[in-house]
Tab-separated table of C-alpha atoms in Angstrom:
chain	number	residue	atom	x	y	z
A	189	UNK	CA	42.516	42.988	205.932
A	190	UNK	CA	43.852	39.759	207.306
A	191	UNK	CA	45.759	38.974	203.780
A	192	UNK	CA	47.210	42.643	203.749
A	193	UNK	CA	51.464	42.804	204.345
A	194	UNK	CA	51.378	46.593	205.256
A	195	UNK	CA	54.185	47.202	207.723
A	196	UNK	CA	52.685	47.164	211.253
A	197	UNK	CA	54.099	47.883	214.816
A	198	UNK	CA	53.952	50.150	218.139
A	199	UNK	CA	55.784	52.354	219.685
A	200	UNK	CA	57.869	50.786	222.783
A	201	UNK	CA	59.496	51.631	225.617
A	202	UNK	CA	63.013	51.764	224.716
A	203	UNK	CA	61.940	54.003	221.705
A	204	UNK	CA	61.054	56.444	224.029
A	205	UNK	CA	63.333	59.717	224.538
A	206	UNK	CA	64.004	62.382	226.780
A	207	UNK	CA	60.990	64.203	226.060
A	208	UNK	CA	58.188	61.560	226.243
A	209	UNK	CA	57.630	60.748	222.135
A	210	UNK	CA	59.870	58.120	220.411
A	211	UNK	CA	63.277	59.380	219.454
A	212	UNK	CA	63.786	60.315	215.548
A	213	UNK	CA	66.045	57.150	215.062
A	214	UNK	CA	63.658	54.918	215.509
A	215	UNK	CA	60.676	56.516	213.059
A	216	UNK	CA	63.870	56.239	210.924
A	217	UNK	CA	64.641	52.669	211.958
A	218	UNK	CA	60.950	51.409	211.406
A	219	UNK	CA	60.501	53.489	207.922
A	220	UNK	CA	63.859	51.450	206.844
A	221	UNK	CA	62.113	47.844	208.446
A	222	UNK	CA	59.362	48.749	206.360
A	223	UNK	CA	61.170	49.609	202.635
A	224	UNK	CA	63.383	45.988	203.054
A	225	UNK	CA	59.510	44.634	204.293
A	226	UNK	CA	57.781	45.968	200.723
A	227	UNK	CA	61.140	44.992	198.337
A	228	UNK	CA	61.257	41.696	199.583
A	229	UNK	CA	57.551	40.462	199.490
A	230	UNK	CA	56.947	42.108	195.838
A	231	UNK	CA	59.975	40.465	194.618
A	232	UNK	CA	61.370	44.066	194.072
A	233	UNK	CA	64.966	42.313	195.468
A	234	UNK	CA	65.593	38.879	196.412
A	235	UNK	CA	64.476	37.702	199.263
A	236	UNK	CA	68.141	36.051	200.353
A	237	UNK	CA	69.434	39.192	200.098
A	238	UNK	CA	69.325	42.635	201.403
A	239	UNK	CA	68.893	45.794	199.335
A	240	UNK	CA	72.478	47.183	200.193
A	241	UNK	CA	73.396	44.394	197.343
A	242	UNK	CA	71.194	46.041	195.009
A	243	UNK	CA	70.592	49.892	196.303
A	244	UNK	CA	72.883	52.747	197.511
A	245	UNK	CA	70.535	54.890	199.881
A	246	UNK	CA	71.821	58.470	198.709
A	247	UNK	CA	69.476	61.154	200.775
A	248	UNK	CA	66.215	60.807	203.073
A	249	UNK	CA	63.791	63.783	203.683
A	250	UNK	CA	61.412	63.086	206.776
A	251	UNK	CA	58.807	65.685	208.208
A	252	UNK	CA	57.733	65.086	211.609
A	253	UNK	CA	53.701	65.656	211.546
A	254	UNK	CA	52.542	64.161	214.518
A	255	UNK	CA	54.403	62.766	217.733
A	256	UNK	CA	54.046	59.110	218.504
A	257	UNK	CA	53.571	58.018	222.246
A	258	UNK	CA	54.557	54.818	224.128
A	259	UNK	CA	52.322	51.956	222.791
A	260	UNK	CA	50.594	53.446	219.904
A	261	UNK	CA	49.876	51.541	217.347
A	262	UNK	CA	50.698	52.012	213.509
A	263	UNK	CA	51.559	51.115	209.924
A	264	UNK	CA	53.631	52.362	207.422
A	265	UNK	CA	52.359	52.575	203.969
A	266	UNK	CA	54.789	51.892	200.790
A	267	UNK	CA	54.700	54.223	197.380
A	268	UNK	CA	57.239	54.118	194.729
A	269	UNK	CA	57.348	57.988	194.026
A	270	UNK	CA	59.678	58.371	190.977
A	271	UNK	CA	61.832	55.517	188.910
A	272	UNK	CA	64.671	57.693	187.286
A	273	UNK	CA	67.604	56.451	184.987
A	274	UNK	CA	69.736	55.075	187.908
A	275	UNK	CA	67.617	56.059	191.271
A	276	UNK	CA	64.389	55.151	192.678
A	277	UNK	CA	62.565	57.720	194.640
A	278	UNK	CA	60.237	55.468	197.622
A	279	UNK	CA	57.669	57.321	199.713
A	280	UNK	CA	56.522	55.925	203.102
A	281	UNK	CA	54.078	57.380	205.593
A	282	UNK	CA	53.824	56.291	209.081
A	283	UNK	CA	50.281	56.604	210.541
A	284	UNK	CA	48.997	56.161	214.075
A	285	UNK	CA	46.204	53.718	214.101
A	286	UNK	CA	44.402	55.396	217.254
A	287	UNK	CA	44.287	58.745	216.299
A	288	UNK	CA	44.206	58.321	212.413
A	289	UNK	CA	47.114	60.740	212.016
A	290	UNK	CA	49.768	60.573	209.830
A	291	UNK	CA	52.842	61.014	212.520
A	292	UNK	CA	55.621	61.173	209.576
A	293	UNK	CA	56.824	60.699	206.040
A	294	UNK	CA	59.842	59.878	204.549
A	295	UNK	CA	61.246	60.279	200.975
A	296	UNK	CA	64.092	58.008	199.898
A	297	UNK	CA	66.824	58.360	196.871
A	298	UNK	CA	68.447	54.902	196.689
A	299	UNK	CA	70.741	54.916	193.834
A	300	UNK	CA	70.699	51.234	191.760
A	301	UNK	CA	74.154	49.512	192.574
A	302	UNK	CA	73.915	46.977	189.572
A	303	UNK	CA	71.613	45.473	186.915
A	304	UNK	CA	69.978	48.825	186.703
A	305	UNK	CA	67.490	47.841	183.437
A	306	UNK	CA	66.525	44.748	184.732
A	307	UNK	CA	65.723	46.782	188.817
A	308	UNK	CA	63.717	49.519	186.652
A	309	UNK	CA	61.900	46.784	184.671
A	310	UNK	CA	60.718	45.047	187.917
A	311	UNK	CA	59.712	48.459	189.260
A	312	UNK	CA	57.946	49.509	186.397
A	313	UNK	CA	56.478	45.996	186.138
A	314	UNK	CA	55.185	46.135	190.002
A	315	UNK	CA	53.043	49.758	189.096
A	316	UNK	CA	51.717	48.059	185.776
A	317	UNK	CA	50.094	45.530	188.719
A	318	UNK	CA	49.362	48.010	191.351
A	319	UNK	CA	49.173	51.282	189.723
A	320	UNK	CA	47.782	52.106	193.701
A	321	UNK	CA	51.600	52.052	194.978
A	322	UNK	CA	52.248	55.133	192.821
A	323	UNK	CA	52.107	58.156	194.586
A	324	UNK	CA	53.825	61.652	194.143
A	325	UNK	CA	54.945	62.915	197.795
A	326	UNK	CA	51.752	65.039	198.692
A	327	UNK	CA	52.305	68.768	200.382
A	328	UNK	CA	52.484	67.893	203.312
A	329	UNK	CA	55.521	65.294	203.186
A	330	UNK	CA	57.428	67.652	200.951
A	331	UNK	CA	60.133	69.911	202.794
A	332	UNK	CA	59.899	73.548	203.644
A	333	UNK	CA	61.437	74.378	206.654
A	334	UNK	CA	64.883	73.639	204.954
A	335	UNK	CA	64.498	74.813	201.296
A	336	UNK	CA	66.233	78.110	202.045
A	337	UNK	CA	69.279	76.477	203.457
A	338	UNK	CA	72.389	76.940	201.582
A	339	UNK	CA	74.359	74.204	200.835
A	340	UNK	CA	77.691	74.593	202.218
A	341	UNK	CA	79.797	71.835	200.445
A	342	UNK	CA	82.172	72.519	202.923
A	343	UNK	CA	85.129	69.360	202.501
A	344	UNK	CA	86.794	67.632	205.707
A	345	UNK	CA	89.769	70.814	205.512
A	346	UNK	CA	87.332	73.649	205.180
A	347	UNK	CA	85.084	72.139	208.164
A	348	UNK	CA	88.158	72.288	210.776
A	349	UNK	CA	88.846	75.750	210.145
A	350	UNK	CA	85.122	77.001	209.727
A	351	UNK	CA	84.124	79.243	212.579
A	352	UNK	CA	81.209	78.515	215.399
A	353	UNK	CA	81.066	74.438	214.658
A	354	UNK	CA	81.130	72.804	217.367
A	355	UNK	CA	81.977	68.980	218.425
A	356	UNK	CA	78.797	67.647	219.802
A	357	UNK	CA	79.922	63.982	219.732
A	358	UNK	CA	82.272	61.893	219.709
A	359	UNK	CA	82.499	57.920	220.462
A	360	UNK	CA	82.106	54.659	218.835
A	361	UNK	CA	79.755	53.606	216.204
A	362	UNK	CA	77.256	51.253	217.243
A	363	UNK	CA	74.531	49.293	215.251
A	364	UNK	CA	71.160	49.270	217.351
A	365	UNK	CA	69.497	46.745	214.601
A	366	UNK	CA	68.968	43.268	215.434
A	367	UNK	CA	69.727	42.345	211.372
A	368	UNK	CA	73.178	41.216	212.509
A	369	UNK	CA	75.139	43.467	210.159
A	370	UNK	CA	78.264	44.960	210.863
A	371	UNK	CA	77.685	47.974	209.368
A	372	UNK	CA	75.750	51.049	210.376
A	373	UNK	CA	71.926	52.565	208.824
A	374	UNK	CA	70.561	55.621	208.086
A	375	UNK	CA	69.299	55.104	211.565
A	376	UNK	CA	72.131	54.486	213.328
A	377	UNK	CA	73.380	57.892	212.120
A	378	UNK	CA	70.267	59.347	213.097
A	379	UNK	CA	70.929	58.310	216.565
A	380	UNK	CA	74.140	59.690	216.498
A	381	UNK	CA	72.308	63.365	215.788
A	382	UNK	CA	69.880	62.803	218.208
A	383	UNK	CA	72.701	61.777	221.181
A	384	UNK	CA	74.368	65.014	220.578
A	385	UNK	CA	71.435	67.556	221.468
A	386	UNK	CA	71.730	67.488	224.748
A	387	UNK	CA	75.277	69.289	223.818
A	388	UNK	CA	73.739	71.685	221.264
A	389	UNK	CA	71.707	72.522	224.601
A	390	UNK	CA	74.078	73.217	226.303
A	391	UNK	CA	75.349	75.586	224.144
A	392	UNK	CA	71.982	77.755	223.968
A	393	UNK	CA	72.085	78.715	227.849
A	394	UNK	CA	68.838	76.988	228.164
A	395	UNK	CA	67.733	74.403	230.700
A	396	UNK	CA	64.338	72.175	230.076
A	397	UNK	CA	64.236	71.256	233.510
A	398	UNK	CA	63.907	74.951	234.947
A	399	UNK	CA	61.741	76.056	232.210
A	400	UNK	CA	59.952	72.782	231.059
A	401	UNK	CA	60.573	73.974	227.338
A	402	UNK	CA	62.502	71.847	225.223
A	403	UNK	CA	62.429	70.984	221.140
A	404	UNK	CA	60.999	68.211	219.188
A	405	UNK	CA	61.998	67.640	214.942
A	406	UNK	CA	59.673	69.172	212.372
A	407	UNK	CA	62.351	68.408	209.335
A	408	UNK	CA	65.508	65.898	208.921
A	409	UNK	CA	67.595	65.814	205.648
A	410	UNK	CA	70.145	63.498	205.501
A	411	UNK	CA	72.961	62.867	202.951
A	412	UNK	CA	75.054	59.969	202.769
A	413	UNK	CA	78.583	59.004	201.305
A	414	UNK	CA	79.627	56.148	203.534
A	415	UNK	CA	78.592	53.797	206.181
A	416	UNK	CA	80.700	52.418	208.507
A	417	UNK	CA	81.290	49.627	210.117
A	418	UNK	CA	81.088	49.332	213.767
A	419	UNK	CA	84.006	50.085	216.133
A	420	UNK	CA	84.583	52.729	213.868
A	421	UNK	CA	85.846	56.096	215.964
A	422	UNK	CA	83.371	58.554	214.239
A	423	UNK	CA	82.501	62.481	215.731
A	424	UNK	CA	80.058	65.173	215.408
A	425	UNK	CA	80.585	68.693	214.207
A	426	UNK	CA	77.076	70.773	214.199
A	427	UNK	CA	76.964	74.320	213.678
A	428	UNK	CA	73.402	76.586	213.628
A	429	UNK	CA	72.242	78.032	210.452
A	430	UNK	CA	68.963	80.323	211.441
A	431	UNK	CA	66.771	81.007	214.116
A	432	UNK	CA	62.823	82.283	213.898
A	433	UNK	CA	60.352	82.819	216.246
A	434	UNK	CA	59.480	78.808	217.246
A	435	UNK	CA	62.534	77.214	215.368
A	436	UNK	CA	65.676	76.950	215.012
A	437	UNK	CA	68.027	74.968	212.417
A	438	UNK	CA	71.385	72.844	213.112
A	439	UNK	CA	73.503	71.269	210.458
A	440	UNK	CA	75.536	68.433	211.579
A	441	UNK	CA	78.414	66.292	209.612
A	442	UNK	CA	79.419	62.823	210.859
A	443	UNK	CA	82.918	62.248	210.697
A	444	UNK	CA	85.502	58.946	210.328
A	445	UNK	CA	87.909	60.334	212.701
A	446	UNK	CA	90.649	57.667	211.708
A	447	UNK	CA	90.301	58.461	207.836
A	448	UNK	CA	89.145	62.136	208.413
A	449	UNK	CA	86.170	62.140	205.611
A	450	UNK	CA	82.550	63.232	205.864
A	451	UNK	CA	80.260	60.332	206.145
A	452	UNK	CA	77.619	62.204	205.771
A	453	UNK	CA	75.194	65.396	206.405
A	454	UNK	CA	72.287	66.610	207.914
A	455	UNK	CA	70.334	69.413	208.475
A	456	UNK	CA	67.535	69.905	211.165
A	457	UNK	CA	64.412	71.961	211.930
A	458	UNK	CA	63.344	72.442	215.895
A	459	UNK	CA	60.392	73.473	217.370
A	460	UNK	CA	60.577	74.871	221.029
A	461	UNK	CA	58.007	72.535	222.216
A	462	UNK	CA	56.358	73.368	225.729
A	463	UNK	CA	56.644	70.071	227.253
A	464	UNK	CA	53.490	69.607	229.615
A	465	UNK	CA	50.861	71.126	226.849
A	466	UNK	CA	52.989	69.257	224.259
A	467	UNK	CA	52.271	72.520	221.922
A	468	UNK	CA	54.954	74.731	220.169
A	469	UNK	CA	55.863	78.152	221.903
A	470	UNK	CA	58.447	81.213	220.932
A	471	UNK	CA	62.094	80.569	221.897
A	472	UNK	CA	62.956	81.367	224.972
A	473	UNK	CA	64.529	85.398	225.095
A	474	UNK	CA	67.345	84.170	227.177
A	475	UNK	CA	68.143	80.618	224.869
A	476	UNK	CA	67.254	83.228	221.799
A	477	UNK	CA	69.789	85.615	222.795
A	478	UNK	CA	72.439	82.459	223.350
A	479	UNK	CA	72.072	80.786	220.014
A	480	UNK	CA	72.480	84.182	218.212
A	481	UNK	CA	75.654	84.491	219.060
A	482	UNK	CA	76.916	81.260	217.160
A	483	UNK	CA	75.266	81.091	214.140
A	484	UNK	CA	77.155	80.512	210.942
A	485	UNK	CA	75.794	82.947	208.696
C-alpha cells in the first residue's frame, strides 16, 4: 500500500560476500535500519534521538532461512514479541519480495536505559492500537541448532589459558553505517565474525576453491556487554564446539585488547553449502577429520 512505512530495500553489490549471497552483517545491519525505522515513526522513541538513549540491545537470535541474492528485493516486518519489567523483546522478519520467502528473522532483547514505566506504557499503548504488531516468534524463527550449547562463562583470564581457541582476528574497529556515530552496532560486530572465517578455514584443512564446498549461517546468537568506539584495537578468539554431519558450530568472543574485557559473544551454526547447486552437503571427510581435532569439548 502506498501509505504503508514497512521497511523496504534490496540487496546490493557491496553486500555481497565471498560466496555469492549477502554477508550476515548486513541482514544484521538492515534488521537494525528497520527497528530505529518502526520506533521512530510510532513515536515508540523520539524522533531527535536514537534508541541507544533509551535502549541497551542485550542479545539477538537470527536464523538464516533463505539466502538473499544481489538485487532482490524485500521488506522487513516489525512485531513487538514480549514487554517484560525492564526489556522489550522485538521480532523482525526479512522477506524476499520475488520469491515470497522469508530469508531471516531476528529476535531482539533491548534492555530500557531510563523512564522504564513511561517506555512500557507507550509500548503497551502502541498494541492497544495495533494489536496486529503482536506476534510471538513462530517455530521457525526460534533457535535450535544452538540450544544444546553450553554456556561457557568463561571471563577474559580463563579465555587466555583455555585450550584450542584460536585468534581469528585482530585489527581496528570500524563503523560501516552511514548514521555518523562513533561507536560500533550489533552489525559492526557481526562483520568482525564474518572477516575472521576465512581463518577458521584455514584451520579445517579445507579449500573452497579445490572442492567448490564452502559454509553459509543457519543460526547467530549474539551477546553484548559493550560497544566500542572506533579506533578501538579489538581481536577475535573463536574456538569449535560440535560438529554433525552438514554443520558445524564456532563460538567467538570479541575482545578490547587495550582494556582486556569481553565485549561480547557469539555462537554460530554452519552448513557445508555446495556452492554451484547452492544446496547443503556432508562435511567434507578430510575438513571433518581437521576440525575434530580442535574442538573444545
Amino acid at each position: 500500500m502506498i501509505y504503508s512505512n514497512i521497511y523496504k530495500n534490496s540487496v546490493q553489490l557491496h553486500e555481497i560476500d565471498n560466496l555469492g549471497h549477502m554477508n550476515v552483517q548486513y541482514y544484521l545491519k538492515h534488521c537494525l535500519d528497520s527497528c530505529i525505522l518502526n520506533l521512530k515513526i510510532n513515536n515508540l522513541i523520539s524522533n531527535n534521538s536514537n534508541k541507544e538513549e533509551s535502549f541497551v540491545l542485550e542479545k539477538v537470535n537470527i536464523r538464516y532461512l533463505n539466502e538473499q541474492r544481489l538485487g532482490a528485493p524485500f521488506s522487513i516486518n516489525f512485531y513487538i514479541s514480549k514487554i517484560e519489567n525492564d526489556k522489550i523483546l522485538i521480532l523482525q522478519e526479512m522477506e524476499n519480495l520475488e520469491t515470497k520467502k522469508i530469508s531471516s528473522t531476528f529476535i531482539l532483547s533491548f534492555k530500557i536505559r531510563k523512564q522504564i514505566k513511561m517506555i512500557k506504557n507507550k509500548f503497551e499503548n502502541f498494541l492497544m492500537d495495533y494489536p496486529n504488531k503482536f506476534k510471538i516468534a513462530p517455530s521457525y524463527a526460534v533457535i535450535k541448532g544452538l540450544l544444546n550449547i553450553n554456556k561457557l562463562k568463561l571471563s577474559y583470564e580463563k579465555l587466555l589459558d583455555y585450550p584450542k581457541i584460536f585468534n581469528t582476528f585482530c585489527g581496528i574497529a570500524k563503523n560501516k553505517d552511514s548514521n555518523n556515530s562513533d561507536t560500533l552496532d550489533a552489525a559492526d560486530y557481526m562483520g568482525i565474525v564474518s572477516a575472521s572465517v576465512p581463518n577458521l578455514l584455514m584451520m579445517s584443512n579445507h579449500s573452497i576453491s579445490k572442492t567448490n564446498i564452502g559454509g553459509a549461517a543457519v543460526e547467530y546468537e549474539f551477546y553484548f556487554n559493550e560497544f566500542v568506539k572506533t579506533g578501538t584495537c579489538i581481536k577475535l578468539l573463536s574456538g569449535l564446539r560440535n560438529i554433525k554431519n552438514k554443520t558445524y558450530t564456532w563460538s567467538h568472543w570479541l575482545i578490547d585488547i587495550d582494556k582486556e574485557k569481553i565485549l561480547a559473544e557469539a555462537n554460530a551454526v554452519i552448513v557445508t553449502m555446495d556452492l554451484k547447486k547452492r544446496k547443503s552437503v556432508q562435511i567434507p571427510n578430510k575438513m571433518k577429520v581437521a576440525l575434530e581435532k580442535i574442538i573444545l569439548e
